[in-house]
PDB file of C-alpha atoms in Angstrom:
ATOM      1  CA  ASP A   1      81.763  73.673 -19.339  1.00 68.00           C
ATOM      2  CA  GLN A   2      78.060  74.849 -20.424  1.00 80.00           C
ATOM      3  CA  GLN A   3      78.012  77.011 -23.281  1.00 91.00           C
ATOM      4  CA  VAL A   4      74.299  77.298 -23.385  1.00 94.00           C
ATOM      5  CA  LYS A   5      72.319  78.418 -20.097  1.00 94.00           C
ATOM      6  CA  GLN A   6      69.379  78.705 -19.285  1.00 95.00           C
ATOM      7  CA  ASN A   7      69.270  79.450 -15.609  1.00 91.00           C
ATOM      8  CA  SER A   8      65.602  79.192 -14.577  1.00 94.00           C
ATOM      9  CA  PRO A   9      64.276  75.504 -14.463  1.00 93.00           C
ATOM     10  CA  SER A  10      60.793  76.716 -14.092  1.00 96.00           C
ATOM     11  CA  LEU A  11      58.704  79.743 -14.681  1.00 97.00           C
ATOM     12  CA  SER A  12      54.974  80.029 -13.971  1.00 97.00           C
ATOM     13  CA  VAL A  13      52.670  82.678 -15.754  1.00 97.00           C
ATOM     14  CA  GLN A  14      48.997  83.295 -15.780  1.00 97.00           C
ATOM     15  CA  GLU A  15      47.098  82.693 -18.724  1.00 97.00           C
ATOM     16  CA  GLY A  16      46.738  85.599 -21.238  1.00 97.00           C
ATOM     17  CA  ARG A  17      49.886  87.245 -19.234  1.00 97.00           C
ATOM     18  CA  ILE A  18      53.591  87.306 -21.080  1.00 98.00           C
ATOM     19  CA  SER A  19      55.848  84.724 -20.534  1.00 98.00           C
ATOM     20  CA  ILE A  20      59.746  85.409 -21.141  1.00 98.00           C
ATOM     21  CA  LEU A  21      62.122  82.697 -21.174  1.00 98.00           C
ATOM     22  CA  ASN A  22      65.851  83.407 -20.885  1.00 98.00           C
ATOM     23  CA  CYS A  23      69.250  81.745 -22.092  1.00 97.00           C
ATOM     24  CA  ASP A  24      72.404  83.051 -22.209  1.00 97.00           C
ATOM     25  CA  TYR A  25      75.441  82.035 -23.958  1.00 97.00           C
ATOM     26  CA  THR A  26      79.162  82.073 -23.738  1.00 96.00           C
ATOM     27  CA  ASN A  27      80.890  80.941 -26.986  1.00 91.00           C
ATOM     28  CA  SER A  28      80.880  84.163 -29.309  1.00 92.00           C
ATOM     29  CA  MET A  29      81.123  81.933 -32.269  1.00 89.00           C
ATOM     30  CA  PHE A  30      77.856  81.078 -32.212  1.00 91.00           C
ATOM     31  CA  ASP A  31      75.916  82.703 -35.001  1.00 89.00           C
ATOM     32  CA  TYR A  32      72.509  81.291 -34.973  1.00 90.00           C
ATOM     33  CA  PHE A  33      70.105  80.406 -32.308  1.00 93.00           C
ATOM     34  CA  LEU A  34      66.936  78.544 -32.283  1.00 92.00           C
ATOM     35  CA  TRP A  35      64.009  77.952 -29.500  1.00 95.00           C
ATOM     36  CA  TYR A  36      62.228  74.711 -29.147  1.00 95.00           C
ATOM     37  CA  LYS A  37      59.198  73.033 -27.287  1.00 96.00           C
ATOM     38  CA  LYS A  38      59.280  69.610 -25.590  1.00 92.00           C
ATOM     39  CA  TYR A  39      56.155  67.565 -24.148  1.00 91.00           C
ATOM     40  CA  PRO A  40      56.503  64.802 -22.126  1.00 84.00           C
ATOM     41  CA  ALA A  41      57.359  61.350 -24.230  1.00 78.00           C
ATOM     42  CA  GLU A  42      57.941  63.586 -27.394  1.00 84.00           C
ATOM     43  CA  GLY A  43      60.958  64.858 -29.395  1.00 89.00           C
ATOM     44  CA  PRO A  44      61.586  68.372 -29.210  1.00 92.00           C
ATOM     45  CA  THR A  45      59.600  70.488 -31.370  1.00 92.00           C
ATOM     46  CA  PHE A  46      61.044  73.642 -33.688  1.00 90.00           C
ATOM     47  CA  LEU A  47      59.508  76.916 -32.461  1.00 94.00           C
ATOM     48  CA  ILE A  48      61.435  79.745 -33.642  1.00 94.00           C
ATOM     49  CA  SER A  49      64.921  80.834 -34.609  1.00 92.00           C
ATOM     50  CA  ILE A  50      67.302  83.704 -35.328  1.00 93.00           C
ATOM     51  CA  SER A  51      70.287  84.692 -37.215  1.00 90.00           C
ATOM     52  CA  SER A  52      72.815  86.967 -35.451  1.00 92.00           C
ATOM     53  CA  ILE A  53      72.627  89.448 -37.902  1.00 92.00           C
ATOM     54  CA  LYS A  54      69.212  90.359 -36.510  1.00 94.00           C
ATOM     55  CA  ASP A  55      68.417  91.500 -32.914  1.00 95.00           C
ATOM     56  CA  LYS A  56      64.673  90.169 -33.229  1.00 97.00           C
ATOM     57  CA  ASN A  57      62.403  87.371 -35.053  1.00 96.00           C
ATOM     58  CA  GLU A  58      58.634  87.529 -34.403  1.00 97.00           C
ATOM     59  CA  ASP A  59      56.138  84.440 -35.323  1.00 95.00           C
ATOM     60  CA  GLY A  60      52.329  84.797 -34.276  1.00 97.00           C
ATOM     61  CA  ARG A  61      52.809  84.889 -30.410  1.00 97.00           C
ATOM     62  CA  PHE A  62      56.457  83.965 -30.353  1.00 98.00           C
ATOM     63  CA  THR A  63      59.005  86.268 -30.500  1.00 98.00           C
ATOM     64  CA  VAL A  64      62.851  85.777 -29.940  1.00 98.00           C
ATOM     65  CA  PHE A  65      65.045  88.634 -29.028  1.00 98.00           C
ATOM     66  CA  LEU A  66      68.736  88.756 -29.402  1.00 97.00           C
ATOM     67  CA  ASN A  67      71.405  91.100 -27.612  1.00 97.00           C
ATOM     68  CA  LYS A  68      74.728  90.239 -28.957  1.00 95.00           C
ATOM     69  CA  SER A  69      76.838  92.145 -26.693  1.00 95.00           C
ATOM     70  CA  ALA A  70      75.352  90.713 -23.754  1.00 97.00           C
ATOM     71  CA  LYS A  71      75.253  87.147 -25.313  1.00 97.00           C
ATOM     72  CA  HIS A  72      71.631  87.203 -24.154  1.00 97.00           C
ATOM     73  CA  LEU A  73      68.719  85.769 -25.738  1.00 97.00           C
ATOM     74  CA  SER A  74      64.706  85.448 -24.854  1.00 98.00           C
ATOM     75  CA  LEU A  75      61.787  83.951 -26.327  1.00 98.00           C
ATOM     76  CA  HIS A  76      58.627  86.061 -25.294  1.00 98.00           C
ATOM     77  CA  ILE A  77      55.333  84.561 -25.860  1.00 98.00           C
ATOM     78  CA  VAL A  78      52.451  86.791 -25.776  1.00 97.00           C
ATOM     79  CA  PRO A  79      49.519  85.874 -24.549  1.00 97.00           C
ATOM     80  CA  SER A  80      50.626  82.774 -22.748  1.00 98.00           C
ATOM     81  CA  GLN A  81      47.966  79.688 -23.050  1.00 97.00           C
ATOM     82  CA  PRO A  82      47.490  76.659 -21.003  1.00 96.00           C
ATOM     83  CA  GLY A  83      48.802  74.672 -24.057  1.00 95.00           C
ATOM     84  CA  ASP A  84      52.603  76.417 -24.079  1.00 97.00           C
ATOM     85  CA  SER A  85      53.107  74.453 -21.007  1.00 97.00           C
ATOM     86  CA  ALA A  86      56.198  72.278 -21.743  1.00 96.00           C
ATOM     87  CA  VAL A  87      60.219  72.396 -21.569  1.00 95.00           C
ATOM     88  CA  TYR A  88      61.497  75.119 -23.624  1.00 97.00           C
ATOM     89  CA  PHE A  89      65.169  74.738 -24.982  1.00 95.00           C
ATOM     90  CA  CYS A  90      67.351  76.965 -26.284  1.00 95.00           C
ATOM     91  CA  ALA A  91      69.661  76.270 -28.361  1.00 93.00           C
ATOM     92  CA  ALA A  92      72.859  77.729 -30.301  1.00 92.00           C
ATOM     93  CA  SER A  93      74.993  76.928 -33.597  1.00 87.00           C
ATOM     94  CA  ALA A  94      78.062  77.934 -35.478  1.00 83.00           C
ATOM     95  CA  PHE A  95      78.689  77.922 -38.794  1.00 70.00           C
ATOM     96  CA  ARG A  96      82.393  76.778 -38.156  1.00 61.00           C
ATOM     97  CA  ALA A  97      81.366  74.173 -35.675  1.00 57.00           C
ATOM     98  CA  ALA A  98      79.656  71.996 -38.144  1.00 58.00           C
ATOM     99  CA  ARG A  99      76.158  73.228 -37.478  1.00 68.00           C
ATOM    100  CA  GLN A 100      75.943  70.872 -34.364  1.00 77.00           C
ATOM    101  CA  LEU A 101      73.460  72.420 -32.092  1.00 85.00           C
ATOM    102  CA  THR A 102      74.547  72.760 -28.359  1.00 89.00           C
ATOM    103  CA  PHE A 103      71.281  72.663 -26.150  1.00 92.00           C
ATOM    104  CA  GLY A 104      70.337  74.576 -22.618  1.00 93.00           C
ATOM    105  CA  SER A 105      69.200  72.420 -19.952  1.00 91.00           C
ATOM    106  CA  GLY A 106      65.610  73.943 -20.663  1.00 93.00           C
ATOM    107  CA  THR A 107      63.064  75.963 -18.829  1.00 96.00           C
ATOM    108  CA  GLN A 108      59.330  73.904 -17.422  1.00 96.00           C
ATOM    109  CA  LEU A 109      56.468  76.485 -18.702  1.00 97.00           C
ATOM    110  CA  THR A 110      53.439  76.314 -16.636  1.00 98.00           C
ATOM    111  CA  VAL A 111      50.544  78.439 -17.995  1.00 97.00           C
ATOM    112  CA  LEU A 112      47.999  78.621 -15.085  1.00 96.00           C
ATOM    113  CA  PRO A 113      44.293  78.815 -16.217  1.00 91.00           C
TER     114      PRO A 113
ATOM    115  CA  GLU B   1      54.704  64.531 -44.607  1.00 64.00           C
ATOM    116  CA  ALA B   2      55.760  62.094 -42.366  1.00 80.00           C
ATOM    117  CA  GLY B   3      58.024  63.478 -39.606  1.00 91.00           C
ATOM    118  CA  VAL B   4      61.071  61.610 -37.970  1.00 95.00           C
ATOM    119  CA  THR B   5      60.401  58.320 -36.631  1.00 96.00           C
ATOM    120  CA  GLN B   6      62.670  56.183 -34.412  1.00 97.00           C
ATOM    121  CA  SER B   7      62.247  52.840 -33.139  1.00 97.00           C
ATOM    122  CA  PRO B   8      61.886  51.022 -30.549  1.00 97.00           C
ATOM    123  CA  THR B   9      59.952  53.356 -28.656  1.00 96.00           C
ATOM    124  CA  HIS B  10      61.710  51.618 -25.243  1.00 96.00           C
ATOM    125  CA  LEU B  11      64.494  49.217 -25.041  1.00 97.00           C
ATOM    126  CA  ILE B  12      65.552  47.526 -22.017  1.00 98.00           C
ATOM    127  CA  LYS B  13      69.014  45.606 -21.689  1.00 98.00           C
ATOM    128  CA  THR B  14      71.637  44.568 -19.075  1.00 97.00           C
ATOM    129  CA  ARG B  15      74.812  46.190 -18.108  1.00 97.00           C
ATOM    130  CA  GLY B  16      77.432  45.030 -21.003  1.00 97.00           C
ATOM    131  CA  GLN B  17      74.852  44.115 -23.913  1.00 98.00           C
ATOM    132  CA  GLN B  18      74.562  46.270 -26.925  1.00 98.00           C
ATOM    133  CA  ALA B  19      71.884  48.474 -27.715  1.00 98.00           C
ATOM    134  CA  THR B  20      70.832  49.198 -31.772  1.00 98.00           C
ATOM    135  CA  LEU B  21      68.559  52.329 -32.037  1.00 98.00           C
ATOM    136  CA  ARG B  22      67.493  53.236 -35.412  1.00 98.00           C
ATOM    137  CA  CYS B  23      65.956  56.763 -37.177  1.00 98.00           C
ATOM    138  CA  SER B  24      64.334  57.299 -40.470  1.00 97.00           C
ATOM    139  CA  PRO B  25      64.403  61.211 -41.381  1.00 95.00           C
ATOM    140  CA  ILE B  26      62.153  63.536 -42.901  1.00 92.00           C
ATOM    141  CA  SER B  27      61.803  62.359 -46.503  1.00 92.00           C
ATOM    142  CA  GLY B  28      64.300  64.728 -48.081  1.00 88.00           C
ATOM    143  CA  HIS B  29      66.738  65.608 -45.314  1.00 89.00           C
ATOM    144  CA  THR B  30      69.942  64.095 -45.650  1.00 89.00           C
ATOM    145  CA  SER B  31      71.391  64.988 -42.400  1.00 90.00           C
ATOM    146  CA  VAL B  32      70.842  62.929 -39.335  1.00 93.00           C
ATOM    147  CA  TYR B  33      71.898  63.792 -36.062  1.00 93.00           C
ATOM    148  CA  TRP B  34      71.855  61.871 -32.627  1.00 96.00           C
ATOM    149  CA  TYR B  35      71.327  63.155 -29.183  1.00 94.00           C
ATOM    150  CA  GLN B  36      71.170  61.944 -25.874  1.00 95.00           C
ATOM    151  CA  GLN B  37      69.156  63.431 -22.688  1.00 91.00           C
ATOM    152  CA  ALA B  38      69.892  61.813 -19.570  1.00 88.00           C
ATOM    153  CA  LEU B  39      67.369  62.167 -16.602  1.00 81.00           C
ATOM    154  CA  GLY B  40      67.334  66.214 -15.461  1.00 74.00           C
ATOM    155  CA  LEU B  41      69.727  67.021 -18.209  1.00 78.00           C
ATOM    156  CA  GLY B  42      69.768  69.115 -21.758  1.00 81.00           C
ATOM    157  CA  LEU B  43      70.364  67.463 -24.840  1.00 89.00           C
ATOM    158  CA  GLN B  44      73.735  66.383 -25.448  1.00 91.00           C
ATOM    159  CA  PHE B  45      75.257  66.012 -29.033  1.00 90.00           C
ATOM    160  CA  LEU B  46      76.249  62.601 -29.983  1.00 94.00           C
ATOM    161  CA  LEU B  47      76.643  62.012 -33.774  1.00 93.00           C
ATOM    162  CA  TRP B  48      75.841  63.940 -36.961  1.00 91.00           C
ATOM    163  CA  TYR B  49      75.664  62.191 -40.239  1.00 92.00           C
ATOM    164  CA  ASP B  50      75.157  63.259 -43.856  1.00 88.00           C
ATOM    165  CA  GLU B  51      75.672  61.704 -47.290  1.00 89.00           C
ATOM    166  CA  GLY B  52      76.512  58.207 -45.472  1.00 92.00           C
ATOM    167  CA  GLU B  53      79.626  59.956 -43.776  1.00 92.00           C
ATOM    168  CA  GLU B  54      79.907  60.572 -39.819  1.00 92.00           C
ATOM    169  CA  ARG B  55      80.824  64.549 -40.001  1.00 88.00           C
ATOM    170  CA  ASN B  56      81.080  65.091 -36.152  1.00 87.00           C
ATOM    171  CA  ARG B  57      81.187  63.413 -33.009  1.00 90.00           C
ATOM    172  CA  GLY B  58      80.110  65.114 -29.225  1.00 90.00           C
ATOM    173  CA  ASN B  59      82.273  64.131 -26.167  1.00 90.00           C
ATOM    174  CA  PHE B  60      81.168  60.478 -25.854  1.00 95.00           C
ATOM    175  CA  PRO B  61      83.205  57.387 -25.727  1.00 96.00           C
ATOM    176  CA  PRO B  62      84.055  55.433 -28.931  1.00 96.00           C
ATOM    177  CA  ARG B  63      81.348  52.891 -27.437  1.00 97.00           C
ATOM    178  CA  PHE B  64      78.522  54.808 -29.291  1.00 97.00           C
ATOM    179  CA  SER B  65      78.832  54.563 -33.031  1.00 96.00           C
ATOM    180  CA  GLY B  66      76.648  54.727 -35.740  1.00 96.00           C
ATOM    181  CA  ARG B  67      75.941  54.539 -39.132  1.00 96.00           C
ATOM    182  CA  GLN B  68      73.701  56.300 -42.053  1.00 97.00           C
ATOM    183  CA  PHE B  69      72.462  54.229 -44.700  1.00 97.00           C
ATOM    184  CA  PRO B  70      71.968  55.043 -48.512  1.00 96.00           C
ATOM    185  CA  ASN B  71      68.325  55.909 -47.952  1.00 95.00           C
ATOM    186  CA  TYR B  72      69.677  58.090 -45.412  1.00 95.00           C
ATOM    187  CA  SER B  73      67.942  56.255 -42.395  1.00 97.00           C
ATOM    188  CA  SER B  74      70.702  55.502 -39.465  1.00 98.00           C
ATOM    189  CA  GLU B  75      71.764  53.434 -36.357  1.00 98.00           C
ATOM    190  CA  LEU B  76      72.874  54.508 -33.476  1.00 98.00           C
ATOM    191  CA  ASN B  77      75.077  51.408 -31.618  1.00 98.00           C
ATOM    192  CA  VAL B  78      75.620  51.417 -27.984  1.00 98.00           C
ATOM    193  CA  ASN B  79      78.309  48.914 -27.019  1.00 97.00           C
ATOM    194  CA  ALA B  80      78.981  47.437 -23.425  1.00 97.00           C
ATOM    195  CA  LEU B  81      76.051  49.232 -21.986  1.00 98.00           C
ATOM    196  CA  GLU B  82      76.523  50.932 -18.784  1.00 97.00           C
ATOM    197  CA  LEU B  83      73.839  52.099 -16.242  1.00 96.00           C
ATOM    198  CA  GLU B  84      74.501  56.164 -16.964  1.00 95.00           C
ATOM    199  CA  ASP B  85      73.849  54.991 -20.569  1.00 97.00           C
ATOM    200  CA  SER B  86      70.143  54.947 -19.374  1.00 96.00           C
ATOM    201  CA  ALA B  87      68.653  58.072 -21.244  1.00 95.00           C
ATOM    202  CA  LEU B  88      66.562  59.203 -23.715  1.00 94.00           C
ATOM    203  CA  TYR B  89      67.990  59.225 -27.502  1.00 96.00           C
ATOM    204  CA  LEU B  90      66.573  61.540 -29.657  1.00 96.00           C
ATOM    205  CA  CYS B  91      67.038  61.458 -33.811  1.00 96.00           C
ATOM    206  CA  ALA B  92      66.955  64.592 -35.641  1.00 93.00           C
ATOM    207  CA  SER B  93      66.986  65.267 -39.212  1.00 91.00           C
ATOM    208  CA  SER B  94      67.852  68.659 -41.746  1.00 86.00           C
ATOM    209  CA  LEU B  95      68.156  69.611 -45.094  1.00 80.00           C
ATOM    210  CA  ALA B  96      71.909  69.288 -46.056  1.00 68.00           C
ATOM    211  CA  PRO B  97      74.129  71.558 -44.376  1.00 62.00           C
ATOM    212  CA  GLY B  98      75.371  74.569 -46.431  1.00 53.00           C
ATOM    213  CA  GLY B  99      76.242  78.101 -45.856  1.00 46.00           C
ATOM    214  CA  THR B 100      72.900  78.469 -44.540  1.00 52.00           C
ATOM    215  CA  PRO B 101      71.608  77.172 -41.064  1.00 59.00           C
ATOM    216  CA  TYR B 102      68.795  74.625 -41.057  1.00 65.00           C
ATOM    217  CA  GLU B 103      66.425  73.908 -38.421  1.00 80.00           C
ATOM    218  CA  GLN B 104      66.538  70.319 -37.000  1.00 86.00           C
ATOM    219  CA  TYR B 105      63.541  68.255 -36.510  1.00 89.00           C
ATOM    220  CA  PHE B 106      63.456  65.812 -33.834  1.00 93.00           C
ATOM    221  CA  GLY B 107      62.069  62.303 -34.073  1.00 95.00           C
ATOM    222  CA  PRO B 108      59.878  61.065 -30.487  1.00 94.00           C
ATOM    223  CA  GLY B 109      63.299  59.379 -29.058  1.00 95.00           C
ATOM    224  CA  THR B 110      63.896  55.797 -27.859  1.00 97.00           C
ATOM    225  CA  ARG B 111      64.071  55.364 -23.938  1.00 95.00           C
ATOM    226  CA  LEU B 112      66.713  53.369 -23.080  1.00 97.00           C
ATOM    227  CA  THR B 113      67.251  51.454 -19.611  1.00 97.00           C
ATOM    228  CA  VAL B 114      69.800  49.664 -18.521  1.00 97.00           C
ATOM    229  CA  THR B 115      69.570  47.442 -15.685  1.00 96.00           C
TER     230      THR B 115
END
């Protein structure tokens, strides 16, 4: 049972445009959400997070939106740059679940110059 | 500040052998997590250690085990290796878990190949 789903395995976007990566979850106990970026042959790098008490968190070009009623979150990257090309993982955590992270399967973002 | 380090980078074993993977967390971090990323799949949670104790484990058989040392470094052992154990094994560390979530910071991984 996949509790965190990233339904788009890949996304291509033109440089300078907005990239929107989506993530859905099924476990209503999740109360903290994170996005990680992963380049080949490297470990995932933490990007941005959001607590369930918020619906938006912004950090530079990256904004994460959380819609609790829809159990959906999204990562917006504006403007997209070629260096953003990587696999993006959505992850979720529940306080009562000992803080382990449950990851989605990832979305490969390609930013075209 | 040094990040999470893992060794070896690559490990090739034959079926039935044992593999030992090592991880050093970021200085000041007491929690260490292990994840498996098989080809084409997302990261699957394996084990969580904090203050030398195993705090939680994922849905993996008992032949996956590990430990955490007094300096907070950690070791993952995989016994009786099977072909499907071939994967990238990632270690992450975080500050001690408490009432506030802490982000996990990942190492570069160990690529285990079982032939």
